[in-house]
Amino acid sequence: QKEVEQDPGPLSVPEGAIVSLNCTYSNSAFQYFMWYRQYSRKGPELLMYTYSSGNKEDGRFTAQVDKSSKYISLFIRDSQPSDSATYLCAMTNAGKSTFGDGTTLTVKP
Amino acid sequence: EAQVTQNPRYLITVTGKKLTVTCSQNMNHEYMSWYRQDPGLGLRQIYYSMNVEVTDKGDVPEGYKVSRKEKRNFPLILESPSPNQTSLYFCASSSSDREDAYEQYFGPGTRLTVT
């Protein structure tokens, strides 16, 4: 069983929709929880990170971590066509990083 | 411009022919890491380095070597490549002296094909 499981998608939503992306994990030692966005043929780029349980907001993006349930989410409000990409959750413990398989999102105009 | 560079970007080689993929960062980051990305398997960590002369295995280190002799460079060495190492490879770096120690900056990727 993988340490990090990500909802596979793909997801297709109309412009303006609220998007929810989710990951679960099994390793309690994970300390940092990140969301990366990856456009086709590019390297991943960091969207947001959190260290503890709770919510963190950055513009249209909200990251949520529930350590008791070992569950993290990324919410995108008012989604735009430019949000179309693959979203990867990631978790770290000391130097080791573990990524989810990614969810591909398409936002249709 | 702050960046992580990888070379080559594309490489086709044959089984058993040693190759090196270079990675360099200009952000004075202590932490560097190599990943491979495969369809259905996601992004998997090969090796990482917390600082010069300090390297550790990630989840899929078999068949790979790394060295960290300088802070800015972290080459990935495949001494005897095999077809199952055909993949998209990413190098990443991160500062370890701030709260966001694991905010990793990724390079553009190297697409390797081993025939």
Short mmCIF file of C-alpha atoms in Angstrom, two decimals:
data_model
loop_
_atom_site.label_atom_id
_atom_site.label_comp_id
_atom_site.label_asym_id
_atom_site.label_seq_id
_atom_site.Cartn_x
_atom_site.Cartn_y
_atom_site.Cartn_z
CA GLN A 1 0.00 0.00 0.00
CA LYS A 2 1.27 3.45 -0.89
CA GLU A 3 2.10 5.88 1.90
CA VAL A 4 0.21 8.65 0.07
CA GLU A 5 -2.99 8.06 -1.87
CA GLN A 6 -4.42 10.81 -4.05
CA ASP A 7 -7.88 10.93 -5.60
CA PRO A 8 -7.01 9.99 -9.17
CA GLY A 9 -9.37 12.09 -11.25
CA PRO A 10 -9.30 13.33 -13.90
CA LEU A 11 -11.55 16.22 -13.00
CA SER A 12 -13.37 18.43 -15.48
CA VAL A 13 -15.27 21.45 -14.18
CA PRO A 14 -16.81 24.61 -15.64
CA GLU A 15 -15.11 27.94 -15.09
CA GLY A 16 -16.06 29.44 -11.74
CA ALA A 17 -16.61 26.10 -10.00
CA ILE A 18 -15.17 25.17 -6.63
CA VAL A 19 -12.68 22.33 -6.91
CA SER A 20 -11.70 19.93 -4.14
CA LEU A 21 -8.55 17.83 -4.41
CA ASN A 22 -7.77 15.24 -1.74
CA CYS A 23 -5.03 12.99 -0.40
CA THR A 24 -4.79 10.51 2.43
CA TYR A 25 -1.60 9.24 4.03
CA SER A 26 -0.53 6.52 6.41
CA ASN A 27 2.80 7.74 7.86
CA SER A 28 2.30 9.74 11.07
CA ALA A 29 5.88 11.03 10.84
CA PHE A 30 5.09 13.35 7.93
CA GLN A 31 5.67 16.94 9.06
CA TYR A 32 5.11 19.24 6.08
CA PHE A 33 2.21 18.95 3.66
CA MET A 34 2.45 20.59 0.25
CA TRP A 35 0.49 21.04 -2.92
CA TYR A 36 2.33 21.39 -6.21
CA ARG A 37 0.94 22.32 -9.61
CA GLN A 38 2.45 20.85 -12.74
CA TYR A 39 1.71 22.09 -16.23
CA SER A 40 2.30 19.80 -19.16
CA ARG A 41 6.00 19.29 -19.94
CA LYS A 42 7.09 21.43 -16.96
CA GLY A 43 8.49 20.78 -13.52
CA PRO A 44 6.17 20.95 -10.51
CA GLU A 45 5.85 24.33 -8.79
CA LEU A 46 4.87 24.81 -5.16
CA LEU A 47 1.40 26.22 -4.56
CA MET A 48 1.07 25.99 -0.81
CA TYR A 49 2.49 24.24 2.21
CA THR A 50 1.30 23.68 5.76
CA TYR A 51 3.02 22.37 8.85
CA SER A 52 0.15 21.56 11.21
CA SER A 53 -3.52 20.71 11.18
CA GLY A 54 -5.84 23.49 10.11
CA ASN A 55 -6.50 25.71 7.14
CA LYS A 56 -4.23 28.00 5.18
CA GLU A 57 -5.54 30.39 2.61
CA ASP A 58 -3.78 32.09 -0.30
CA GLY A 59 -6.04 33.97 -2.67
CA ARG A 60 -8.37 31.47 -4.34
CA PHE A 61 -6.56 28.50 -2.81
CA THR A 62 -7.15 26.93 0.60
CA ALA A 63 -5.10 24.05 1.95
CA GLN A 64 -6.57 21.95 4.73
CA VAL A 65 -4.79 19.39 6.88
CA ASP A 66 -6.42 17.00 9.34
CA LYS A 67 -3.63 15.06 11.02
CA SER A 68 -6.01 13.02 13.17
CA SER A 69 -7.65 11.63 10.03
CA LYS A 70 -4.44 11.71 7.98
CA TYR A 71 -6.24 13.65 5.28
CA ILE A 72 -5.31 16.76 3.32
CA SER A 73 -7.27 18.81 0.83
CA LEU A 74 -6.79 21.67 -1.59
CA PHE A 75 -9.77 23.84 -2.48
CA ILE A 76 -9.77 26.13 -5.49
CA ARG A 77 -12.46 28.80 -5.57
CA ASP A 78 -13.66 30.50 -8.73
CA SER A 79 -11.62 28.13 -10.86
CA GLN A 80 -10.12 29.52 -14.07
CA PRO A 81 -9.01 27.86 -17.32
CA SER A 82 -5.44 28.76 -16.31
CA ASP A 83 -5.86 26.41 -13.32
CA SER A 84 -5.94 23.47 -15.73
CA ALA A 85 -2.96 21.35 -14.69
CA THR A 86 -1.99 18.30 -12.69
CA TYR A 87 -2.01 18.83 -8.93
CA LEU A 88 0.31 16.81 -6.73
CA CYS A 89 0.10 16.48 -2.99
CA ALA A 90 3.42 15.91 -1.21
CA MET A 91 4.58 15.21 2.32
CA THR A 92 7.96 15.29 3.97
CA ASN A 93 9.72 13.74 6.92
CA ALA A 94 13.28 15.00 7.47
CA GLY A 95 14.70 15.06 3.92
CA LYS A 96 12.48 12.40 2.46
CA SER A 97 9.57 13.49 0.25
CA THR A 98 6.61 11.40 -0.84
CA PHE A 99 4.24 12.54 -3.57
CA GLY A 100 0.76 11.51 -4.56
CA ASP A 101 0.22 10.32 -8.12
CA GLY A 102 -1.49 13.56 -9.10
CA THR A 103 -4.95 14.68 -10.15
CA THR A 104 -5.40 16.23 -13.58
CA LEU A 105 -7.83 19.14 -13.57
CA THR A 106 -9.43 20.72 -16.62
CA VAL A 107 -11.39 23.95 -16.20
CA LYS A 108 -13.61 24.61 -19.20
CA PRO A 109 -14.44 28.20 -20.23
CA GLU B 1 17.17 34.61 -12.21
CA ALA B 2 16.80 31.97 -9.49
CA GLN B 3 16.63 28.60 -11.15
CA VAL B 4 17.47 24.91 -11.24
CA THR B 5 19.02 23.75 -14.49
CA GLN B 6 19.34 20.23 -15.80
CA ASN B 7 21.33 18.87 -18.71
CA PRO B 8 20.66 17.28 -21.03
CA ARG B 9 16.95 17.89 -21.43
CA TYR B 10 16.52 14.89 -23.70
CA LEU B 11 18.68 11.80 -23.96
CA ILE B 12 18.37 8.55 -25.86
CA THR B 13 20.97 5.94 -24.98
CA VAL B 14 21.59 2.22 -25.07
CA THR B 15 21.58 -0.35 -22.29
CA GLY B 16 24.80 -0.38 -20.28
CA LYS B 17 26.29 2.89 -21.48
CA LYS B 18 27.14 5.03 -18.47
CA LEU B 19 25.58 8.46 -18.35
CA THR B 20 25.40 11.49 -16.09
CA VAL B 21 22.57 13.99 -15.81
CA THR B 22 23.76 17.26 -14.33
CA CYS B 23 21.80 19.49 -11.98
CA SER B 24 22.80 22.95 -10.85
CA GLN B 25 21.07 25.59 -8.72
CA ASN B 26 21.99 29.24 -8.20
CA MET B 27 20.01 29.86 -5.01
CA ASN B 28 22.66 28.69 -2.51
CA HIS B 29 20.29 25.97 -1.31
CA GLU B 30 21.55 23.31 1.06
CA TYR B 31 18.99 20.67 0.05
CA MET B 32 18.87 18.98 -3.35
CA SER B 33 16.99 15.95 -4.59
CA TRP B 34 16.37 13.75 -7.63
CA TYR B 35 13.01 12.32 -8.69
CA ARG B 36 11.68 10.20 -11.47
CA GLN B 37 8.16 10.55 -12.82
CA ASP B 38 6.37 7.66 -14.49
CA PRO B 39 2.74 7.35 -15.64
CA GLY B 40 0.68 5.63 -12.98
CA LEU B 41 3.54 5.72 -10.46
CA GLY B 42 3.76 9.45 -9.85
CA LEU B 43 6.85 11.30 -8.70
CA ARG B 44 9.26 9.13 -6.74
CA GLN B 45 12.35 10.25 -4.89
CA ILE B 46 15.64 8.64 -5.92
CA TYR B 47 18.24 10.35 -3.71
CA TYR B 48 18.46 13.53 -1.70
CA SER B 49 21.23 15.60 -0.14
CA MET B 50 20.88 17.80 2.92
CA ASN B 51 24.26 19.45 2.31
CA VAL B 52 27.69 18.98 0.73
CA GLU B 53 28.99 15.43 1.17
CA VAL B 54 25.68 14.32 2.76
CA THR B 55 23.42 12.09 0.64
CA ASP B 56 20.62 9.66 1.47
CA LYS B 57 18.50 7.18 -0.39
CA GLY B 58 14.96 7.99 -1.35
CA ASP B 59 12.35 5.42 -2.30
CA VAL B 60 13.87 4.14 -5.55
CA PRO B 61 17.70 4.39 -5.37
CA GLU B 62 18.57 1.11 -7.10
CA GLY B 63 20.62 1.61 -10.25
CA TYR B 64 21.51 5.22 -9.49
CA LYS B 65 24.43 7.04 -7.88
CA VAL B 66 24.80 10.63 -6.75
CA SER B 67 27.51 12.85 -5.37
CA ARG B 68 27.48 16.27 -3.73
CA LYS B 69 30.94 17.76 -3.86
CA GLU B 70 29.78 21.34 -4.31
CA LYS B 71 26.74 23.08 -2.91
CA ARG B 72 25.34 24.11 -6.27
CA ASN B 73 25.71 20.78 -8.15
CA PHE B 74 24.07 17.40 -7.66
CA PRO B 75 24.70 15.06 -10.61
CA LEU B 76 22.75 11.83 -11.13
CA ILE B 77 24.81 8.93 -12.44
CA LEU B 78 23.49 5.82 -14.15
CA GLU B 79 26.48 3.51 -14.40
CA SER B 80 24.72 0.78 -16.38
CA PRO B 81 21.36 2.07 -17.58
CA SER B 82 18.56 -0.39 -18.29
CA PRO B 83 15.25 0.07 -20.16
CA ASN B 84 13.31 0.23 -16.87
CA GLN B 85 15.14 3.49 -16.14
CA THR B 86 13.41 5.14 -19.07
CA SER B 87 11.61 7.99 -17.37
CA LEU B 88 11.25 11.73 -16.85
CA TYR B 89 13.76 12.92 -14.25
CA PHE B 90 13.51 16.04 -12.13
CA CYS B 91 16.07 17.71 -9.93
CA ALA B 92 14.91 19.98 -7.10
CA SER B 93 16.48 22.21 -4.48
CA SER B 94 15.35 23.83 -1.25
CA SER B 95 16.69 26.06 1.49
CA SER B 96 16.88 24.37 4.89
CA ASP B 97 17.27 27.48 7.01
CA ARG B 98 13.74 28.83 6.88
CA GLU B 99 10.31 27.69 8.01
CA ASP B 100 9.54 26.64 4.45
CA ALA B 101 12.56 24.38 4.36
CA TYR B 102 10.89 21.96 2.06
CA GLU B 103 9.62 24.40 -0.52
CA GLN B 104 11.28 22.69 -3.41
CA TYR B 105 12.17 24.38 -6.68
CA PHE B 106 12.14 21.97 -9.57
CA GLY B 107 14.21 21.92 -12.72
CA PRO B 108 12.65 21.58 -16.18
CA GLY B 109 13.13 17.82 -16.37
CA THR B 110 15.26 15.39 -18.37
CA ARG B 111 13.52 12.86 -20.54
CA LEU B 112 15.66 9.73 -20.71
CA THR B 113 15.06 6.79 -23.04
CA VAL B 114 17.15 3.64 -22.66
CA THR B 115 16.89 1.18 -25.55
#
